Short mmCIF file of C-alpha atoms and ligand atoms in Angstrom, two decimals:
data_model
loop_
_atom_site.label_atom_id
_atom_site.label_comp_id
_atom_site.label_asym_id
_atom_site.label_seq_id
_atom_site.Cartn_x
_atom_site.Cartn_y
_atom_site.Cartn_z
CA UNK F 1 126.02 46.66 126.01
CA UNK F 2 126.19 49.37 129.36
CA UNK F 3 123.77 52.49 128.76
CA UNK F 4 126.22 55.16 127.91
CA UNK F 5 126.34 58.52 130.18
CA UNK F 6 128.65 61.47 130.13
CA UNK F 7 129.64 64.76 131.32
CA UNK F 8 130.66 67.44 128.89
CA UNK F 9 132.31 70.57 129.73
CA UNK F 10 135.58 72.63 129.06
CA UNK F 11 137.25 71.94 130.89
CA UNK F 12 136.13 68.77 132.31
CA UNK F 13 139.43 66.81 133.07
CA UNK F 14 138.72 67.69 136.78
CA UNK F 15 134.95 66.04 137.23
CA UNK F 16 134.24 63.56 139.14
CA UNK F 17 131.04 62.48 138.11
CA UNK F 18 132.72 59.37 136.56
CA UNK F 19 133.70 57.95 139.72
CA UNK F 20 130.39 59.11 141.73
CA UNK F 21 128.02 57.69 138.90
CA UNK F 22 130.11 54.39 138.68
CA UNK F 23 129.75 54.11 142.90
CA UNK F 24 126.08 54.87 141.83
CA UNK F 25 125.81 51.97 139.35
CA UNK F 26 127.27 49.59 140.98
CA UNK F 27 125.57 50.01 144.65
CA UNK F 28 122.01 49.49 142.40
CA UNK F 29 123.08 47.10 140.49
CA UNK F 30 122.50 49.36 137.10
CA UNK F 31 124.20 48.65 133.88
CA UNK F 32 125.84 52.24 133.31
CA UNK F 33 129.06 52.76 131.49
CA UNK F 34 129.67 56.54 132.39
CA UNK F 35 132.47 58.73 131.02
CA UNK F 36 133.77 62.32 130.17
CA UNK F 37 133.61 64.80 127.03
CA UNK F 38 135.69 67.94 126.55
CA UNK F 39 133.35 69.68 124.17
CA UNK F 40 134.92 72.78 122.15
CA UNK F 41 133.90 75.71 123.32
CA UNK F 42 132.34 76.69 120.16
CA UNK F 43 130.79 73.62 119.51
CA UNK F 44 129.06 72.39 122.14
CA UNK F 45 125.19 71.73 120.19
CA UNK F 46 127.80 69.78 117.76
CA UNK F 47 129.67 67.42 120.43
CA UNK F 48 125.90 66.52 121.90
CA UNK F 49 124.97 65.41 118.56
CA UNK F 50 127.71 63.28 118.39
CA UNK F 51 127.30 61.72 121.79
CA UNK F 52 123.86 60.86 120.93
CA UNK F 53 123.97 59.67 117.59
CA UNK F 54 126.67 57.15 118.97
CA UNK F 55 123.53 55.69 121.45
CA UNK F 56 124.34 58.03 124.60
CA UNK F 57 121.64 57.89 126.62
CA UNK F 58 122.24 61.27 128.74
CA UNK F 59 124.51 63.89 129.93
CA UNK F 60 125.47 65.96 132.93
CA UNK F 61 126.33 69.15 131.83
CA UNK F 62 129.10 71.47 133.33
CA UNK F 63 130.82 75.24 132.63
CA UNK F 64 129.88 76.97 130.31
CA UNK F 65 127.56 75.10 128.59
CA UNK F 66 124.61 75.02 130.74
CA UNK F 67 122.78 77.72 129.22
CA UNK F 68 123.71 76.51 125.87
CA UNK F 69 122.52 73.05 127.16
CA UNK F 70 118.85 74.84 128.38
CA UNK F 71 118.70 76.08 124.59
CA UNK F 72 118.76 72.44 123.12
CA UNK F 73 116.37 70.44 124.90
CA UNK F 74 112.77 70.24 123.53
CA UNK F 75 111.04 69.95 126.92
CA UNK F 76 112.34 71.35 129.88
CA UNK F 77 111.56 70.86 133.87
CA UNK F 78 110.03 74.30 135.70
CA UNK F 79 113.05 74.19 137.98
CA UNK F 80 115.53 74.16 134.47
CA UNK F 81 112.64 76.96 132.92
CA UNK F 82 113.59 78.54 135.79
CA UNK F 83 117.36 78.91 136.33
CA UNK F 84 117.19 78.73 132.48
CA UNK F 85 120.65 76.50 132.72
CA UNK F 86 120.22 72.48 132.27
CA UNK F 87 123.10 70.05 133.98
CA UNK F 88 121.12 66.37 132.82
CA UNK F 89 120.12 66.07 129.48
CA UNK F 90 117.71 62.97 128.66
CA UNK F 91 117.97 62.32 125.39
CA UNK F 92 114.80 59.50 124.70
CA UNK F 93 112.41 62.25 125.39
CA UNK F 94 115.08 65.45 124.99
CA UNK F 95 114.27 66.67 128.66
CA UNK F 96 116.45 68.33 130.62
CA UNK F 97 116.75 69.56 134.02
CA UNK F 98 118.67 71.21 136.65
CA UNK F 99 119.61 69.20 139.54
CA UNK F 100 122.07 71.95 140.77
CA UNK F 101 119.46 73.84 143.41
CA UNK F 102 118.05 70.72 144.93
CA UNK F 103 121.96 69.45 144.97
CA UNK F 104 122.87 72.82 147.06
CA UNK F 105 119.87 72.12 149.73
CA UNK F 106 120.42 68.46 150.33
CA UNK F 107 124.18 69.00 150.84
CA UNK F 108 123.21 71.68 152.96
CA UNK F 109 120.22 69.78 155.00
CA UNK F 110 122.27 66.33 155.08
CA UNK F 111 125.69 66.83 155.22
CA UNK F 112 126.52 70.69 155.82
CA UNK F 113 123.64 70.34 158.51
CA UNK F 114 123.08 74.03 158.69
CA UNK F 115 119.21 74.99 158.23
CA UNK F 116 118.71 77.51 155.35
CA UNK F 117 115.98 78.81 156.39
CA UNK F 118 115.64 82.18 157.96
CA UNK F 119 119.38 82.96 156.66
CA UNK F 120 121.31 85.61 154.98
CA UNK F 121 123.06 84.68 152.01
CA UNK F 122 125.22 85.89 149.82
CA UNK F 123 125.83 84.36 146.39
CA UNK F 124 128.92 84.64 144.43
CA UNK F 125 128.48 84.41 140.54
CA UNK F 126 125.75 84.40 138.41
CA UNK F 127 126.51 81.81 135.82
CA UNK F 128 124.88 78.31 135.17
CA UNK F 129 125.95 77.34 138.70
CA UNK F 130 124.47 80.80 140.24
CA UNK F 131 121.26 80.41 138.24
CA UNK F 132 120.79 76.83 139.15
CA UNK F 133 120.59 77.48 142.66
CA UNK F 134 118.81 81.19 143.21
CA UNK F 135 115.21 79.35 143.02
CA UNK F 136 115.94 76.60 145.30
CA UNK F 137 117.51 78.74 148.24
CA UNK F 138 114.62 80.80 148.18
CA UNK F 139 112.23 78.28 148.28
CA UNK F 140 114.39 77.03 151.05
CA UNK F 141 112.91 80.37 153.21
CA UNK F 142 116.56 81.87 153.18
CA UNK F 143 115.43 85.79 154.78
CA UNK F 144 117.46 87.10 152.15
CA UNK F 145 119.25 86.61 149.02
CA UNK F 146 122.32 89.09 147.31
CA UNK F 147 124.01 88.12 144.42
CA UNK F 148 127.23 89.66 143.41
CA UNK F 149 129.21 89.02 140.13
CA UNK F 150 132.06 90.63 138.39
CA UNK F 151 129.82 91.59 135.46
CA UNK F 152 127.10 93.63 137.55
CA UNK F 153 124.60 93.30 134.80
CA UNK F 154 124.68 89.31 134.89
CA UNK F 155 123.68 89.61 138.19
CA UNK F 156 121.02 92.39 137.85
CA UNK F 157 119.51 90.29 135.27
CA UNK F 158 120.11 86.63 137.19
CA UNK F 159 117.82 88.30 140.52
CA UNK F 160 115.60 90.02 138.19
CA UNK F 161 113.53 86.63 137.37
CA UNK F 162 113.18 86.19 141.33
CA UNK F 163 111.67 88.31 143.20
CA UNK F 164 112.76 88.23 146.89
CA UNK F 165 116.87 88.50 145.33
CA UNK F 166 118.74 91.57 144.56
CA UNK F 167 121.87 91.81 143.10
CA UNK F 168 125.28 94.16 143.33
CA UNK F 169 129.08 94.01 141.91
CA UNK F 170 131.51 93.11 144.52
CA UNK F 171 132.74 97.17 145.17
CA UNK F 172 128.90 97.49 145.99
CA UNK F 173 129.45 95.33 149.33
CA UNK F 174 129.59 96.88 152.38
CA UNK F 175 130.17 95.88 155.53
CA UNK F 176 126.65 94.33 155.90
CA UNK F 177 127.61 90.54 157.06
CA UNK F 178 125.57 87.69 156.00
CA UNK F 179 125.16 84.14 157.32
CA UNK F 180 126.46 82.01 154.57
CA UNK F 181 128.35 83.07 151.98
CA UNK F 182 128.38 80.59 148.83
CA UNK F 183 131.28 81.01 146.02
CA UNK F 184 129.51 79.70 142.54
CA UNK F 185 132.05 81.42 140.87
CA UNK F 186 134.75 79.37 138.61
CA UNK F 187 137.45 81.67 140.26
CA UNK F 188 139.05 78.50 142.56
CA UNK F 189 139.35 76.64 139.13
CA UNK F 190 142.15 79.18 138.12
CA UNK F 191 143.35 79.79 141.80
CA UNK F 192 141.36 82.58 142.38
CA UNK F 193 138.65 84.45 144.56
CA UNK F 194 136.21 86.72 143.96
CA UNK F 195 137.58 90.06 145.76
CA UNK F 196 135.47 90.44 148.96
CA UNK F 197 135.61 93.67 151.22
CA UNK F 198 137.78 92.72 154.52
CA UNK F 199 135.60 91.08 157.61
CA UNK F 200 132.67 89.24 155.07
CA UNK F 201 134.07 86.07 156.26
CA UNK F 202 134.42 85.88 159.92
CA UNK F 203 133.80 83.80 162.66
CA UNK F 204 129.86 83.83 162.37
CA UNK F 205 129.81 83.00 158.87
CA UNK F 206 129.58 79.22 156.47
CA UNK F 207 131.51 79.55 153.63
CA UNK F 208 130.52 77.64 150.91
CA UNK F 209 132.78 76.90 147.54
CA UNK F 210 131.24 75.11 144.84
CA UNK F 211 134.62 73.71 143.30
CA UNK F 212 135.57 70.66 144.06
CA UNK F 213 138.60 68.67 144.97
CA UNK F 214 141.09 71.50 145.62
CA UNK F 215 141.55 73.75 148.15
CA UNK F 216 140.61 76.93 146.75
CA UNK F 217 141.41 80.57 147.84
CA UNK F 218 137.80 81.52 149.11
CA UNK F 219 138.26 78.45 151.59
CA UNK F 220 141.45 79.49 152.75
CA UNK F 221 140.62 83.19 153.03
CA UNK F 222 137.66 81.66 155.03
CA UNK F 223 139.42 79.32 157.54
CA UNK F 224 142.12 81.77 158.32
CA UNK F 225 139.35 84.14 159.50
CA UNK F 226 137.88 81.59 161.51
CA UNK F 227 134.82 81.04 159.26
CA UNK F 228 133.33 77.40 159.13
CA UNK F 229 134.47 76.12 155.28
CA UNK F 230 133.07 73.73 153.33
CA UNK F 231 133.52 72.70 149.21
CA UNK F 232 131.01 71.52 147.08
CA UNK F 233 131.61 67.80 146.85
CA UNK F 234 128.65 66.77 148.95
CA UNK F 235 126.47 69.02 146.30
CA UNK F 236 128.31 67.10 143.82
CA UNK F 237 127.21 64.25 144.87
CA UNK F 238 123.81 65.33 146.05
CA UNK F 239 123.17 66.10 142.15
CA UNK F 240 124.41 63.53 140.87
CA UNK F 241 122.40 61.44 142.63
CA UNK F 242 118.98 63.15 141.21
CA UNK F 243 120.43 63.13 137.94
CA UNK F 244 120.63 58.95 138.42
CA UNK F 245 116.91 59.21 139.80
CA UNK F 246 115.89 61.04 136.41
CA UNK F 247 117.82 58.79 133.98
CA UNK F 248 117.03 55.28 135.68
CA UNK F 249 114.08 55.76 138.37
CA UNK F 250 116.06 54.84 141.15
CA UNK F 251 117.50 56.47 143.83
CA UNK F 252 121.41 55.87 145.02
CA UNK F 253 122.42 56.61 148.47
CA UNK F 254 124.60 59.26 148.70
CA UNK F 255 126.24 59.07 151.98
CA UNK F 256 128.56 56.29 151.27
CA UNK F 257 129.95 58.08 148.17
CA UNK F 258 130.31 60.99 149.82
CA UNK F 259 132.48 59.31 152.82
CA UNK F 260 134.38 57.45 150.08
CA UNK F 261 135.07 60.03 147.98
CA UNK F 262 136.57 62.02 151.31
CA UNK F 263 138.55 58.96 152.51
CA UNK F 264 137.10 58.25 155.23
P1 NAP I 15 130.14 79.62 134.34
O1 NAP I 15 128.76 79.53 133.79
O2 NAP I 15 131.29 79.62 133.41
O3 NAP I 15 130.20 80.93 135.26
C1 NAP I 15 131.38 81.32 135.88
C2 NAP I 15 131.11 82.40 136.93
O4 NAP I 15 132.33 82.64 137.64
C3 NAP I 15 130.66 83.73 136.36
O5 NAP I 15 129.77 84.34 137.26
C4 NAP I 15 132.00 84.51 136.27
O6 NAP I 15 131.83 85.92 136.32
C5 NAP I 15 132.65 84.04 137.56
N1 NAP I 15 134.11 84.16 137.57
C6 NAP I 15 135.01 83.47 136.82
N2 NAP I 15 136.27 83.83 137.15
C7 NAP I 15 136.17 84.78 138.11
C8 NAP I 15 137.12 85.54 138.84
N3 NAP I 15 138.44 85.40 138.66
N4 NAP I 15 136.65 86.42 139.76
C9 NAP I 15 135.33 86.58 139.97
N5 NAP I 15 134.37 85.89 139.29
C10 NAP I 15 134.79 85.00 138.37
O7 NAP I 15 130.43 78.42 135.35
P2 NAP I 15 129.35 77.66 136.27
O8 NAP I 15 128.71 76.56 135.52
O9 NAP I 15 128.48 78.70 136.89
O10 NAP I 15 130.28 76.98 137.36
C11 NAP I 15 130.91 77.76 138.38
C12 NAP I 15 131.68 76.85 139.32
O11 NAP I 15 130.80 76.05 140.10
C13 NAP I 15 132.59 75.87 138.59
O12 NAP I 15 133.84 75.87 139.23
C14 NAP I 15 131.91 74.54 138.73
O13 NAP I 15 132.84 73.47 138.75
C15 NAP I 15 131.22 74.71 140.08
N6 NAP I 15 130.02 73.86 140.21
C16 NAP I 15 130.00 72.92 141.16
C17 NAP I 15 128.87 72.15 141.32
C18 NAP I 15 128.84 71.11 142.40
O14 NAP I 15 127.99 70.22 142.31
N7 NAP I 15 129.69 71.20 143.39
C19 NAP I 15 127.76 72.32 140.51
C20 NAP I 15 127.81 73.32 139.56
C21 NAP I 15 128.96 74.08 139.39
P3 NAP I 15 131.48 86.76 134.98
O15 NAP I 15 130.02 86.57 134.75
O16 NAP I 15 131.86 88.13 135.31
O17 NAP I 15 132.33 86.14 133.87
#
């Protein structure tokens, strides 16, 4: 019998970690059957049990549960210790770890092909996305780091653990510009943005959307004022692909799931 992954979430009816991890299995030559659980949002702890007891090997982990997800797991990586969110649960040795940041960076240093370092950059959010990815810009050498979120105090307390990020609600931006400007927000899910002052996306700025697979407002807002746009499939892909590293020691190429999933 396959070795039996998921992703849970809620909702998760939109993933495409399926599709990437079966691309994944089948270009190494791994015996993976890989599929998708809506866990209720009150009983997340529960729905991992389940998947377990039934011989699940692992998980990915999506919104909202990756805090929740941190909280379970007996040993943790320092890069989950520090966003203190997990997205890949191990279960033979109950590790997990968060394969968000290093997702963000490759997508950025492979396919994005915009060097972090020495940027401004402003992050949207500060959930288990958001926290995921805080350490691994700055360790990236981004010149500096503002986090805004519709609850303030999220924020505060997200840049709080990192030194070298500060942290603001979105009435709190000025007109200061930044570099790259990266949505980790769940607003596009729900055909939203997070309300930006007029002229923070412009013609000088990379505007990144973590959401996947639809075009959201934030990218639209950014092309019509002639800001470079890109979504977050390529971290998507970038993750998953360290998440297949940690579960079965081997290392997928990403670039041909990447150009599949895109068409072209
Ligand atoms: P989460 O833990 O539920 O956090 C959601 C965040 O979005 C919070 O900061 C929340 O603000 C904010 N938010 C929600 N609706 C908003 C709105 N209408 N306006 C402004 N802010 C809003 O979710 P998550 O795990 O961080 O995931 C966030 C998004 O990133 C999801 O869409 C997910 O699919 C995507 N993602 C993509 C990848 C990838 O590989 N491409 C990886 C991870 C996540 P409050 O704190 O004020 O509620």
């Amino acid at each position: 019998m396959s070795d039996r992954y998921a992703v849970i979430g809620n909702p998760v009816a939109h993933s495409r970690s399926p599709a990437i991890h079966a691309e994944f299995a089948r270009a190494t030559g791994q015996d993976i059957d890989y599929g998708r659980i809506e866990a209720p949002l009150d009983a997340f702890a529960p729905a991992v049990e389940r998947f377990r007891l039934s011989g699940g090997k692992g998980l990915n982990v999506t919104l909202p549960f990756k805090h929740e997800a941190f909280q379970l797991c007996a040993r943790r990586s320092e890069r989950a210790l520090l966003a203190q969110a997990v997205n890949t649960i191990r279960f033979d040795d109950s590790y997990g770890d968060n394969t968000d940041g290093i997702g963000l960076i490759r997508d950025f240093s492979q396919n994005v092909k915009l060097p972090l370092n020495g940027k401004s950059v402003l992050l949207l959010g500060a959930g288990g996305a958001a926290q995921g990815v805080v350490g691994a810009l700055l360790e990236a050498g981004v010149a500096r780091l503002v986090i805004a979120n519709r609850t303030v105090a999220k924020a505060k307390a997200l840049a709080a653990r990192f030194p070298g990020a500060s942290a603001c609600g979105y009435d709190a931006l000025g007109s200061e510009g930044f570099d790259i400007v990266i949505n980790a927000t769940s607003a596009g899910l729900a055909g939203a943005a997070p309300p930006l002052p007029d002229g923070m996306l412009n013609k000088s700025t990379l505007a990144y959307d973590m959401v996947y697979g639809r075009d959201t407002p934030f990218l639209a807002a950014a092309r019509k004022a002639g800001a470079r746009a890109s979504d977050g499939l390529g971290m998507l892909v970038e993750q998953a692909a360290e998440s297949f590293f940690l579960w079965r020691g081997v290392r997928p190429a990403t670039q041909p799931v990447l150009a599949k999933l895109r068409g072209s």
